[in-house]
CSV table of C-alpha atoms in Angstrom, one decimal:
chain,number,residue,atom,x,y,z
A,1,MET,CA,-144.7,-64.0,-127.6
A,2,PHE,CA,-142.0,-62.3,-129.7
A,3,PRO,CA,-138.5,-63.9,-130.1
A,4,ASN,CA,-135.5,-61.7,-129.6
A,5,MET,CA,-134.9,-60.9,-133.3
A,6,THR,CA,-131.2,-59.9,-133.0
A,7,ASP,CA,-130.4,-63.3,-134.6
A,8,PHE,CA,-130.2,-62.5,-138.3
A,9,ASP,CA,-127.6,-65.2,-138.6
A,10,PHE,CA,-128.1,-65.6,-142.3
A,11,MET,CA,-126.7,-62.0,-142.7
A,12,LEU,CA,-123.6,-62.7,-140.5
A,13,THR,CA,-120.3,-64.5,-140.9
A,14,GLU,CA,-119.3,-67.2,-138.4
A,15,ASP,CA,-116.8,-64.7,-136.9
A,16,GLN,CA,-119.5,-62.1,-136.4
A,17,ILE,CA,-121.9,-64.6,-134.8
A,18,GLY,CA,-119.1,-65.7,-132.4
A,19,LEU,CA,-118.3,-62.1,-131.5
A,20,ARG,CA,-121.9,-61.2,-131.0
A,21,ASP,CA,-122.6,-64.2,-128.8
A,22,MET,CA,-119.5,-63.6,-126.7
A,23,VAL,CA,-120.4,-60.0,-126.1
A,24,ARG,CA,-124.0,-60.9,-125.4
A,25,LYS,CA,-123.0,-63.4,-122.7
A,26,PHE,CA,-120.6,-60.9,-121.1
A,27,ALA,CA,-123.3,-58.1,-121.2
A,28,GLN,CA,-126.1,-60.2,-119.8
A,29,GLU,CA,-124.2,-62.2,-117.2
A,30,LYS,CA,-121.8,-59.5,-115.9
A,31,VAL,CA,-122.4,-56.0,-117.2
A,32,LYS,CA,-126.2,-55.8,-116.6
A,33,PRO,CA,-126.2,-57.0,-113.0
A,34,THR,CA,-123.1,-55.1,-112.0
A,35,CYS,CA,-124.1,-51.8,-113.5
A,36,ARG,CA,-127.6,-52.1,-112.1
A,37,ALA,CA,-126.0,-52.4,-108.6
A,38,LEU,CA,-123.7,-49.4,-109.2
A,39,GLU,CA,-126.2,-47.2,-110.9
A,40,ARG,CA,-127.5,-45.5,-107.8
A,41,GLU,CA,-124.1,-44.3,-106.7
A,42,GLY,CA,-123.0,-43.4,-110.3
A,43,GLU,CA,-119.9,-45.6,-110.1
A,44,VAL,CA,-118.0,-46.9,-113.1
A,45,PRO,CA,-117.1,-50.6,-112.7
A,46,GLU,CA,-113.5,-50.2,-113.6
A,47,ASP,CA,-112.7,-53.9,-112.9
A,48,LEU,CA,-115.3,-54.8,-115.5
A,49,VAL,CA,-113.8,-52.2,-117.9
A,50,LYS,CA,-110.5,-54.1,-117.5
A,51,GLU,CA,-112.2,-57.4,-118.3
A,52,ALA,CA,-113.8,-55.8,-121.4
A,53,ASN,CA,-110.4,-54.6,-122.4
A,54,SER,CA,-108.9,-58.1,-121.9
A,55,MET,CA,-111.5,-59.3,-124.5
A,56,GLY,CA,-110.3,-56.6,-126.9
A,57,LEU,CA,-113.5,-54.6,-126.9
A,58,ASN,CA,-111.7,-51.3,-126.5
A,59,LEU,CA,-109.7,-52.1,-129.7
A,60,VAL,CA,-112.5,-52.8,-132.1
A,61,SER,CA,-112.0,-49.5,-134.0
A,62,LEU,CA,-108.2,-49.5,-133.8
A,63,PRO,CA,-106.7,-50.6,-137.1
A,64,GLU,CA,-104.9,-53.9,-137.3
A,65,ALA,CA,-101.7,-52.1,-138.4
A,66,TYR,CA,-101.5,-50.5,-135.0
A,67,GLY,CA,-102.4,-53.7,-133.0
A,68,GLY,CA,-106.1,-53.4,-132.9
A,69,LEU,CA,-109.0,-55.5,-134.2
A,70,GLY,CA,-109.8,-53.1,-137.1
A,71,LEU,CA,-113.4,-54.3,-137.3
A,72,ASP,CA,-115.7,-52.9,-140.0
A,73,LYS,CA,-118.6,-50.6,-139.0
A,74,PHE,CA,-121.2,-53.3,-139.3
A,75,THR,CA,-119.4,-55.7,-136.9
A,76,TYR,CA,-118.8,-52.9,-134.5
A,77,ALA,CA,-122.5,-52.1,-134.5
A,78,LEU,CA,-123.3,-55.7,-133.7
A,79,ILE,CA,-121.0,-55.7,-130.7
A,80,ARG,CA,-122.1,-52.2,-129.5
A,81,GLU,CA,-125.8,-53.1,-129.6
A,82,GLN,CA,-125.2,-56.2,-127.6
A,83,LEU,CA,-123.0,-54.5,-125.0
A,84,ALA,CA,-125.5,-51.6,-124.7
A,85,GLN,CA,-128.2,-54.2,-123.8
A,86,GLY,CA,-126.2,-54.7,-120.7
A,87,ASP,CA,-125.6,-51.0,-120.0
A,88,ALA,CA,-125.3,-48.2,-122.5
A,89,ALA,CA,-123.2,-46.0,-120.2
A,90,PHE,CA,-120.7,-48.8,-119.6
A,91,THR,CA,-120.6,-49.3,-123.4
A,92,SER,CA,-119.6,-45.7,-123.8
A,93,ARG,CA,-116.9,-46.0,-121.1
A,94,VAL,CA,-115.3,-49.0,-122.8
A,95,PHE,CA,-115.3,-47.7,-126.4
A,96,GLY,CA,-114.8,-44.0,-125.7
A,97,PHE,CA,-114.9,-42.0,-128.9
A,98,GLY,CA,-113.0,-44.6,-130.9
A,99,TRP,CA,-110.4,-44.0,-133.5
A,100,SER,CA,-112.3,-41.5,-135.7
A,101,PRO,CA,-110.3,-38.3,-134.8
A,102,LEU,CA,-107.1,-40.1,-135.7
A,103,LYS,CA,-108.4,-41.8,-138.8
A,104,ILE,CA,-109.7,-38.5,-140.2
A,105,ALA,CA,-107.0,-36.1,-139.3
A,106,GLY,CA,-104.2,-37.7,-137.2
A,107,ASN,CA,-100.6,-37.7,-138.5
A,108,ASP,CA,-98.4,-40.8,-138.3
A,109,LYS,CA,-96.8,-39.9,-135.0
A,110,GLN,CA,-100.1,-39.0,-133.4
A,111,LYS,CA,-101.6,-42.3,-134.6
A,112,GLU,CA,-98.7,-44.3,-133.1
A,113,TRP,CA,-98.9,-42.4,-129.8
A,114,VAL,CA,-102.7,-42.8,-129.4
A,115,ALA,CA,-102.6,-46.4,-130.6
A,116,ASP,CA,-100.1,-47.2,-127.8
A,117,LEU,CA,-102.4,-45.6,-125.2
A,118,MET,CA,-105.4,-47.6,-126.5
A,119,LEU,CA,-103.4,-50.8,-126.4
A,120,ASN,CA,-102.8,-50.1,-122.7
A,121,GLY,CA,-106.5,-49.5,-122.0
A,122,GLY,CA,-106.7,-45.8,-122.7
A,123,ILE,CA,-109.7,-44.2,-124.5
A,124,LEU,CA,-110.4,-40.9,-126.3
A,125,ALA,CA,-113.0,-38.4,-125.2
A,126,PHE,CA,-114.5,-35.8,-127.5
A,127,ALA,CA,-114.8,-32.3,-126.1
A,128,LEU,CA,-116.9,-30.0,-128.3
A,129,THR,CA,-119.9,-28.9,-126.2
A,130,GLU,CA,-120.0,-25.7,-124.2
A,131,SER,CA,-122.7,-24.3,-122.0
A,132,GLN,CA,-123.7,-21.8,-124.7
A,133,ALA,CA,-122.7,-24.0,-127.6
A,134,GLY,CA,-124.5,-27.4,-127.5
A,135,SER,CA,-126.2,-28.1,-130.8
A,136,ASN,CA,-124.8,-24.8,-132.1
A,137,ALA,CA,-121.1,-25.8,-131.8
A,138,GLY,CA,-120.1,-22.9,-134.0
A,139,ALA,CA,-120.9,-20.6,-131.0
A,140,MET,CA,-118.0,-22.0,-128.9
A,141,VAL,CA,-115.9,-19.4,-127.0
A,142,THR,CA,-113.0,-21.6,-125.8
A,143,THR,CA,-109.9,-20.0,-127.4
A,144,ALA,CA,-106.5,-21.2,-128.5
A,145,ARG,CA,-103.9,-18.4,-129.0
A,146,LYS,CA,-100.7,-19.3,-130.8
A,147,GLU,CA,-97.4,-18.2,-129.2
A,148,GLY,CA,-94.3,-19.5,-130.9
A,149,ASP,CA,-94.6,-23.2,-131.3
A,150,GLU,CA,-97.3,-23.5,-128.6
A,151,TYR,CA,-101.0,-22.8,-128.3
A,152,ILE,CA,-102.4,-21.3,-125.1
A,153,ILE,CA,-105.9,-22.6,-124.5
A,154,ASN,CA,-108.5,-21.0,-122.2
A,155,GLY,CA,-112.1,-21.9,-121.7
A,156,THR,CA,-114.5,-24.6,-120.6
A,157,LYS,CA,-116.1,-27.7,-122.1
A,158,ASN,CA,-119.3,-29.0,-120.6
A,159,PHE,CA,-121.0,-32.4,-120.4
A,160,ILE,CA,-118.0,-34.4,-121.8
A,161,THR,CA,-118.5,-38.1,-121.5
A,162,SER,CA,-115.5,-39.8,-119.9
A,163,GLY,CA,-113.7,-36.5,-120.0
A,164,GLY,CA,-111.9,-37.3,-116.7
A,165,ASP,CA,-111.3,-40.9,-117.5
A,166,ALA,CA,-109.9,-40.6,-121.0
A,167,ALA,CA,-106.2,-40.9,-121.8
A,168,VAL,CA,-106.6,-38.2,-124.5
A,169,VAL,CA,-109.3,-35.6,-125.0
A,170,CYS,CA,-110.0,-34.2,-128.5
A,171,VAL,CA,-110.6,-30.5,-127.8
A,172,PHE,CA,-111.8,-27.8,-130.2
A,173,ALA,CA,-111.0,-24.1,-129.7
A,174,VAL,CA,-111.3,-20.8,-131.6
A,175,THR,CA,-108.1,-19.7,-133.1
A,176,ASP,CA,-109.6,-16.9,-135.2
A,177,LYS,CA,-112.7,-15.1,-133.8
A,178,GLU,CA,-113.3,-13.3,-137.1
A,179,LYS,CA,-113.6,-16.5,-139.1
A,180,GLY,CA,-115.4,-18.5,-136.4
A,181,SER,CA,-116.6,-21.9,-137.6
A,182,LYS,CA,-115.6,-21.0,-141.2
A,183,GLY,CA,-111.9,-21.5,-140.8
A,184,GLY,CA,-111.4,-20.2,-137.3
A,185,VAL,CA,-111.6,-23.3,-135.2
A,186,THR,CA,-108.8,-25.8,-134.5
A,187,GLY,CA,-108.6,-29.2,-132.9
A,188,PHE,CA,-106.1,-30.5,-130.4
A,189,LEU,CA,-105.3,-33.8,-128.7
A,190,VAL,CA,-104.8,-33.1,-125.0
A,191,PRO,CA,-103.2,-35.8,-122.8
A,192,LYS,CA,-104.6,-36.5,-119.4
A,193,ASP,CA,-103.2,-34.6,-116.5
A,194,TRP,CA,-101.6,-31.9,-118.8
A,195,PRO,CA,-100.7,-28.8,-116.8
A,196,GLY,CA,-103.5,-26.2,-117.1
A,197,PHE,CA,-106.1,-29.0,-117.9
A,198,ILE,CA,-108.5,-29.3,-115.0
A,199,VAL,CA,-111.4,-31.8,-114.7
A,200,SER,CA,-114.4,-31.2,-112.5
A,201,GLY,CA,-116.2,-33.9,-110.5
A,202,HIS,CA,-118.6,-35.9,-112.6
A,203,GLU,CA,-122.2,-34.8,-113.1
A,204,ASP,CA,-124.9,-36.3,-110.9
A,205,LYS,CA,-127.1,-37.3,-113.9
A,206,MET,CA,-130.7,-38.7,-114.0
A,207,GLY,CA,-129.4,-41.6,-116.1
A,208,PHE,CA,-126.3,-42.9,-118.0
A,209,ARG,CA,-124.6,-43.1,-114.6
A,210,CYS,CA,-122.1,-45.8,-115.1
A,211,ALA,CA,-120.0,-43.5,-117.2
A,212,HIS,CA,-118.7,-40.2,-115.8
A,213,THR,CA,-119.7,-36.9,-117.5
A,214,SER,CA,-117.5,-34.0,-116.6
A,215,THR,CA,-116.8,-30.3,-117.1
A,216,LEU,CA,-113.3,-29.6,-118.4
A,217,PHE,CA,-111.4,-26.3,-117.7
A,218,PHE,CA,-108.5,-25.0,-119.6
A,219,ASP,CA,-106.5,-22.3,-117.7
A,220,ASP,CA,-103.7,-20.8,-119.7
A,221,MET,CA,-103.0,-24.3,-120.8
A,222,ARG,CA,-99.9,-24.4,-123.0
A,223,ILE,CA,-99.6,-27.2,-125.5
A,224,PRO,CA,-97.0,-27.7,-128.3
A,225,SER,CA,-98.1,-27.5,-131.9
A,226,LYS,CA,-97.4,-31.2,-132.3
A,227,TYR,CA,-100.6,-31.9,-130.5
A,228,ARG,CA,-102.7,-30.0,-133.0
A,229,LEU,CA,-105.1,-32.2,-134.9
A,230,GLY,CA,-105.1,-31.4,-138.5
A,231,GLU,CA,-104.3,-27.9,-139.8
A,232,GLU,CA,-105.1,-24.7,-138.0
A,233,GLY,CA,-108.6,-23.5,-138.9
A,234,GLU,CA,-109.8,-27.0,-140.0
A,235,GLY,CA,-111.3,-27.8,-136.6
A,236,PHE,CA,-115.0,-27.2,-137.1
A,237,GLN,CA,-115.2,-29.1,-140.3
A,238,LEU,CA,-113.1,-31.9,-138.7
A,239,ALA,CA,-115.5,-32.1,-135.7
A,240,MET,CA,-118.4,-32.4,-138.1
A,241,LYS,CA,-116.7,-35.3,-140.0
A,242,ILE,CA,-115.9,-37.0,-136.7
A,243,LEU,CA,-119.6,-36.8,-135.6
A,244,ASP,CA,-120.7,-38.1,-139.0
A,245,ASP,CA,-118.4,-41.1,-138.6
A,246,SER,CA,-119.7,-41.8,-135.0
A,247,ARG,CA,-123.4,-41.7,-135.7
A,248,PRO,CA,-124.0,-45.4,-136.6
A,249,ALA,CA,-122.4,-46.4,-133.4
A,250,CYS,CA,-124.6,-44.1,-131.4
A,251,GLY,CA,-127.6,-45.6,-133.2
A,252,ALA,CA,-126.5,-49.1,-132.4
A,253,SER,CA,-126.4,-48.2,-128.7
A,254,ALA,CA,-129.9,-46.8,-128.9
A,255,VAL,CA,-131.2,-50.0,-130.5
A,256,GLY,CA,-129.5,-51.9,-127.7
A,257,ILE,CA,-131.3,-49.8,-125.1
A,258,ALA,CA,-134.7,-50.4,-126.8
A,259,GLN,CA,-134.1,-54.1,-127.1
A,260,SER,CA,-133.3,-54.4,-123.5
A,261,ALA,CA,-136.5,-52.6,-122.6
A,262,MET,CA,-138.5,-54.8,-124.9
A,263,ASP,CA,-137.1,-58.0,-123.4
A,264,GLU,CA,-138.0,-56.8,-119.9
A,265,ALA,CA,-141.5,-55.8,-120.9
A,266,ILE,CA,-142.2,-59.2,-122.5
A,267,THR,CA,-140.9,-61.1,-119.5
A,268,TYR,CA,-143.1,-59.0,-117.2
A,269,ALA,CA,-146.1,-59.3,-119.4
A,270,GLN,CA,-145.7,-63.1,-119.6
A,271,THR,CA,-145.6,-63.5,-115.9
A,272,ARG,CA,-147.8,-60.8,-114.5
A,273,ALA,CA,-151.3,-62.3,-113.9
A,274,PRO,CA,-153.5,-60.1,-111.8
A,275,GLY,CA,-155.8,-62.0,-109.5
A,276,GLY,CA,-154.3,-65.3,-110.7
A,277,LYS,CA,-156.0,-64.9,-114.1
A,278,LYS,CA,-154.4,-64.9,-117.6
A,279,PRO,CA,-151.1,-63.1,-118.0
A,280,ILE,CA,-151.4,-59.5,-119.2
A,281,ILE,CA,-149.6,-60.3,-122.5
A,282,MET,CA,-152.9,-62.0,-123.4
A,283,ASN,CA,-154.7,-58.7,-123.3
A,284,GLN,CA,-155.1,-57.3,-126.7
A,285,GLY,CA,-154.0,-53.7,-125.7
A,286,ILE,CA,-150.7,-55.0,-124.3
A,287,GLY,CA,-150.2,-57.3,-127.3
A,288,PHE,CA,-150.6,-54.4,-129.7
A,289,MET,CA,-148.2,-52.2,-127.8
A,290,LEU,CA,-145.5,-54.9,-127.7
A,291,ALA,CA,-146.0,-55.5,-131.4
A,292,ASP,CA,-145.5,-51.8,-132.2
A,293,MET,CA,-142.4,-51.8,-130.0
A,294,GLU,CA,-141.0,-54.7,-131.9
A,295,ILE,CA,-141.7,-53.1,-135.3
A,296,GLN,CA,-139.9,-49.9,-134.2
A,297,ILE,CA,-136.8,-51.8,-133.0
A,298,GLN,CA,-136.5,-53.8,-136.1
A,299,ALA,CA,-136.9,-50.7,-138.3
A,300,ALA,CA,-134.2,-48.9,-136.3
A,301,ARG,CA,-131.8,-51.9,-136.3
A,302,GLN,CA,-132.1,-52.3,-140.1
A,303,LEU,CA,-131.5,-48.6,-140.7
A,304,VAL,CA,-128.4,-48.7,-138.6
A,305,TRP,CA,-127.2,-51.8,-140.3
A,306,GLY,CA,-127.9,-50.4,-143.7
A,307,VAL,CA,-125.8,-47.3,-142.9
A,308,CYS,CA,-122.9,-49.4,-141.6
A,309,LYS,CA,-123.0,-51.7,-144.7
A,310,SER,CA,-123.0,-48.7,-147.0
A,311,ALA,CA,-120.0,-47.2,-145.2
A,312,ASP,CA,-118.1,-50.5,-145.3
A,313,ALA,CA,-118.7,-50.6,-149.0
A,314,GLY,CA,-117.1,-47.1,-149.3
A,315,ILE,CA,-120.4,-45.3,-149.8
A,316,VAL,CA,-120.7,-42.6,-147.1
A,317,ASN,CA,-124.1,-41.1,-146.8
A,318,LYS,CA,-124.1,-38.4,-144.1
A,319,LYS,CA,-127.8,-37.7,-144.3
A,320,LEU,CA,-128.7,-41.4,-143.9
A,321,ALA,CA,-126.2,-41.7,-141.0
A,322,ALA,CA,-127.9,-38.8,-139.3
A,323,CYS,CA,-131.3,-40.3,-139.9
A,324,ALA,CA,-130.2,-43.6,-138.4
A,325,LYS,CA,-128.9,-42.0,-135.2
A,326,CYS,CA,-132.0,-39.8,-134.8
A,327,PHE,CA,-134.5,-42.5,-135.6
A,328,ALA,CA,-132.8,-45.1,-133.3
A,329,GLY,CA,-132.7,-42.5,-130.5
A,330,ASP,CA,-136.4,-41.7,-131.0
A,331,VAL,CA,-137.2,-45.4,-130.9
A,332,ALA,CA,-135.3,-45.9,-127.7
A,333,MET,CA,-137.3,-43.1,-126.1
A,334,LYS,CA,-140.6,-44.5,-127.3
A,335,VAL,CA,-139.9,-48.2,-126.5
A,336,THR,CA,-138.6,-47.5,-123.0
A,337,THR,CA,-141.6,-45.2,-122.3
A,338,ASP,CA,-143.9,-47.9,-123.5
A,339,ALA,CA,-142.1,-50.5,-121.4
A,340,VAL,CA,-142.7,-48.5,-118.3
A,341,GLN,CA,-146.4,-48.5,-119.3
A,342,VAL,CA,-146.5,-52.2,-119.7
A,343,LEU,CA,-145.2,-52.6,-116.2
A,344,GLY,CA,-147.8,-50.2,-114.9
A,345,GLY,CA,-146.9,-48.9,-111.4
A,346,ASN,CA,-143.9,-51.2,-111.2
A,347,GLY,CA,-142.5,-49.4,-114.2
A,348,TYR,CA,-141.6,-46.5,-112.0
A,349,SER,CA,-140.0,-48.6,-109.3
A,350,ARG,CA,-136.2,-49.0,-109.1
A,351,GLU,CA,-136.9,-52.7,-108.3
A,352,TYR,CA,-137.5,-53.1,-112.0
A,353,PRO,CA,-134.9,-52.2,-114.7
A,354,VAL,CA,-137.2,-50.3,-117.2
A,355,GLU,CA,-137.1,-47.2,-114.9
A,356,LYS,CA,-133.3,-47.1,-115.4
A,357,LEU,CA,-133.6,-47.7,-119.2
A,358,ARG,CA,-136.1,-44.9,-119.6
A,359,ASN,CA,-133.6,-42.5,-118.1
A,360,LEU,CA,-130.7,-43.4,-120.3
């Protein structure tokens, strides 16, 4: 009834169309079935991650000067949406947190070091959240005490995506309790397996299971000053800039989740014919619901694309970026919930994929 309107080819270059189609094929033929099979056990398909890396997907945000693809935000959003239609957790595992921390505050040596790790399949994780400091990141209690040319870090970070799989973790800690978020937080780049850096087993989550989410512990972890990201005391403001920079990508993933749910709902509605009568898509109530789902997805996609185009033109609008991420996330929740309703009782069955999409 409704075509898959991801094909705004008139807005895309030939290279963008080729990339989009390549990633769509990979996502639908390999990522989607593989991750669906591994979802129950919460396993990461590392062989498929390597295949994605061989396609260069892990290097989309790495600048060309360092050996990456250096794609603009709009092209990255196109790719990310398509891969997320296969599986959003896998998408997060492949891309990690991208190049943003280095782009915003890394020095030349740090950029060369992290770029080399990324070229060899490594990703970055972003460790800001603590059990008492989720949305209120300024309430973090992890500390970093300077001693000579080292910092001694103690504390815990919770619910960190790919925290145990990343080659480097971008960690934020309090260096001045009196100043707190206003000049008292500092960022660090912590290599994997660094002494005093301990990773827990991954969380047994309701959804997003093909990417590991871990608790990170820092037990008198000594790390040289050369691993500090930016200047001491700049950490909180730096973290907020990194989050601002990442929001369009998060929005693109949310659109991908919604589109996947929409596609499944349409296919089911076209083939489900109770009692051998007309397919349920011919029922006006179902048709109206699908139409509303399509409208929401298109609105979210265009908002994400608009933010990306703006950023690529050098116009950074933090408020609009936040709106795009929030709206796209809300749309993903609404569309996946509606998709479950379209499938009726089957929407709650693991035999059908919308149950999984609703829990992402």
